[in-house]
Structures are given as C-alpha cells and as structure tokens.
PDB file of C-alpha atoms in Angstrom:
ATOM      1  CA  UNK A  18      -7.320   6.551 -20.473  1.00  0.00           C
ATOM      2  CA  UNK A  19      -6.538   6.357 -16.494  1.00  0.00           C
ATOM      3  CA  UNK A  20      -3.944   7.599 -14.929  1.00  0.00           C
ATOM      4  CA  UNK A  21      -0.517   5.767 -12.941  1.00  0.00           C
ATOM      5  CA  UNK A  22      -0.942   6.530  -9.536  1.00  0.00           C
ATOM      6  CA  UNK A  23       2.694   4.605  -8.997  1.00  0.00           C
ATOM      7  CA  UNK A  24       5.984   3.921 -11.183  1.00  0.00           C
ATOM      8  CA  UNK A  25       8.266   1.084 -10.937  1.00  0.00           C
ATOM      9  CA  UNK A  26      11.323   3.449 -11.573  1.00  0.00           C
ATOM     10  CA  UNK A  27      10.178   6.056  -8.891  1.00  0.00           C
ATOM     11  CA  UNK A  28      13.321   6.637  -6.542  1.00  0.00           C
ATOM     12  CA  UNK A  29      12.513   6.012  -3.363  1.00  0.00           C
ATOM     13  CA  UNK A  30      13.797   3.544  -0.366  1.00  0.00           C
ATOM     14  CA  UNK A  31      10.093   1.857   0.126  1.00  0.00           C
ATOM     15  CA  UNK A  32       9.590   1.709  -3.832  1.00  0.00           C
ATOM     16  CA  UNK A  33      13.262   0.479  -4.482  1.00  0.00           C
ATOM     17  CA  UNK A  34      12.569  -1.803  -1.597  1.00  0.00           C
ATOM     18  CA  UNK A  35       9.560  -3.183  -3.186  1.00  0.00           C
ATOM     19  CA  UNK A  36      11.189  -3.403  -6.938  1.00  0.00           C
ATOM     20  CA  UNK A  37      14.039  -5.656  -5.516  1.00  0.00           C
ATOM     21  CA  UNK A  38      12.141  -7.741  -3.565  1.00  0.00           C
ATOM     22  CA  UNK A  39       9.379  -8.232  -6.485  1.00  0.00           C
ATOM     23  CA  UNK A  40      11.959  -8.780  -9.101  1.00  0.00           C
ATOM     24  CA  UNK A  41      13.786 -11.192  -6.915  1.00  0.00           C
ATOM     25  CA  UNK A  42      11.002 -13.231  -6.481  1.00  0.00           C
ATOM     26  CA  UNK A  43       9.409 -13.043  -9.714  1.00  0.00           C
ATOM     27  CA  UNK A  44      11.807 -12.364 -12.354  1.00  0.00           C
ATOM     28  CA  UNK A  45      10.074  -9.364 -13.603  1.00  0.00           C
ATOM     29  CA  UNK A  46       8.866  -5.790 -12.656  1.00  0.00           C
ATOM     30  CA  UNK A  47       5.534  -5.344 -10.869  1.00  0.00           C
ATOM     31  CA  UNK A  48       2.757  -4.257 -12.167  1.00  0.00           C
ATOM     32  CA  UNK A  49       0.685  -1.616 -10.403  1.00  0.00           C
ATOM     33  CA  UNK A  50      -1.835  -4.228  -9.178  1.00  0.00           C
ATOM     34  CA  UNK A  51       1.078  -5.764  -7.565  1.00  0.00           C
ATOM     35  CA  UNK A  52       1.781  -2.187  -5.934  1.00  0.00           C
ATOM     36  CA  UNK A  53      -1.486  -1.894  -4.622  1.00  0.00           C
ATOM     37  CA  UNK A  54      -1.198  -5.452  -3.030  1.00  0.00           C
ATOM     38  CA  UNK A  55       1.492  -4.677  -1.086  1.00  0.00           C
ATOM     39  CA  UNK A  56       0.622  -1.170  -0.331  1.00  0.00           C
ATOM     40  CA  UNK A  57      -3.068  -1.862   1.001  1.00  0.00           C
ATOM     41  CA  UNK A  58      -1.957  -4.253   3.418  1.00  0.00           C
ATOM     42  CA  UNK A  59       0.484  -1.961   5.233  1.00  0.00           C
ATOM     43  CA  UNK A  60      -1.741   1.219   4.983  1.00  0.00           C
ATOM     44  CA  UNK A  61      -4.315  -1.215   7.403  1.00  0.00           C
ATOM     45  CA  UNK A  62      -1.860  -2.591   9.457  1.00  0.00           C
ATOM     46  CA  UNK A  63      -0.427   0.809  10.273  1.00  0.00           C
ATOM     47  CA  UNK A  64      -3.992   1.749  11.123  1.00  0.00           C
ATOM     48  CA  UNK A  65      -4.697  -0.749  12.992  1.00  0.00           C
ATOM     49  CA  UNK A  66      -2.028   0.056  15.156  1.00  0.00           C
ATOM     50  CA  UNK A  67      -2.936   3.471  15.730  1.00  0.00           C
ATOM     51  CA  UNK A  68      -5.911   2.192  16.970  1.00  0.00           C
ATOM     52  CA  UNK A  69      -4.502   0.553  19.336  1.00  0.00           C
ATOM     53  CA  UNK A  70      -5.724  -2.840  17.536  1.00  0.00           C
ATOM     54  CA  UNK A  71      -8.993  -1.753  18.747  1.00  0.00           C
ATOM     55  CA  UNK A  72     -11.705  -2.042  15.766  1.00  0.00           C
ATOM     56  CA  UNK A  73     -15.220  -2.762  16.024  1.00  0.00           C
ATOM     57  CA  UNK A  74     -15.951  -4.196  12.434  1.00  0.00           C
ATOM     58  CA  UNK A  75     -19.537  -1.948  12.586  1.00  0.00           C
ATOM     59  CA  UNK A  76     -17.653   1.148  13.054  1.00  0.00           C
ATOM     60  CA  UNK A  77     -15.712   1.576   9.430  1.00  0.00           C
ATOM     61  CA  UNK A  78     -15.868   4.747   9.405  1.00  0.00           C
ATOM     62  CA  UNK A  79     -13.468   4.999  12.721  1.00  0.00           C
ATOM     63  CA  UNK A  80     -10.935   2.793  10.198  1.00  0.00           C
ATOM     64  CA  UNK A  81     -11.257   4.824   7.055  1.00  0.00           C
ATOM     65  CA  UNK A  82     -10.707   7.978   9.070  1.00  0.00           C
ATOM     66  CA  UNK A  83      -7.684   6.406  10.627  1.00  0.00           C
ATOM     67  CA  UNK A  84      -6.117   5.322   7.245  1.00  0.00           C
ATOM     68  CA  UNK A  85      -6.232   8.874   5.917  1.00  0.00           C
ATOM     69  CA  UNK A  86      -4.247  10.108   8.632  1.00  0.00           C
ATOM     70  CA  UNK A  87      -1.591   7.167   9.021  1.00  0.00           C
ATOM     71  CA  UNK A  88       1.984   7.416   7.461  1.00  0.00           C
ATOM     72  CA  UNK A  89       3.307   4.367   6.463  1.00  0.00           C
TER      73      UNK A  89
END
C-alpha cells in the first residue's frame, strides 16, 4: 500500500499542461514515474537559479535547502 502523491486528472494549468503534452507524445496518460521525471528536473533548475547558478557540488546541503524553498 503507498500512497499517490500526484493524479493525472488533477485540475491544474502545470498538470493539464503536462497531461497534453504527455498524451500528445505518447498516446497514453503518464504514469507517476513520468510525473516525477518531469517534475524533478524543474524543481533543480528553479534552484539553481536562485542560486544564482552558483553550486559547489560539496556543499548539497546549500541545494537541498534551496529546493525546499523554491516555487516552481
């Protein structure tokens, strides 16, 4: 037993975005694995930017502080 952390039918403009775009390209709704591929990548690029684009790969912690403040 686990719990959905996302929905496919969730109505909202980033989700409906995503839905489109996935079933345009694929032919079929995403999966949640899917979600979190395309979710991950803008969740580090939006922290990246608040950075600055300043990361020193030895400092994570500086990151994964960042990424729980960033909206994306």
């Amino acid at each position: 037993f686990h719990a959905m952390w996302w929905d496919p039918n969730g109505k909202f403009p980033a989700n409906d975005k995503f839905v489109k775009g996935f079933v345009a390209k694929y032919g079929r709704l995403p999966t949640y694995f899917s979600a979190q591929s395309y979710e991950v990548p803008r969740l580090l690029a939006a922290a990246l930017r608040k950075m600055g684009g300043k990361f020193d790969e030895n400092d994570m912690l500086a990151l994964a502080k960042t990424m729980r403040k960033v909206e994306f």
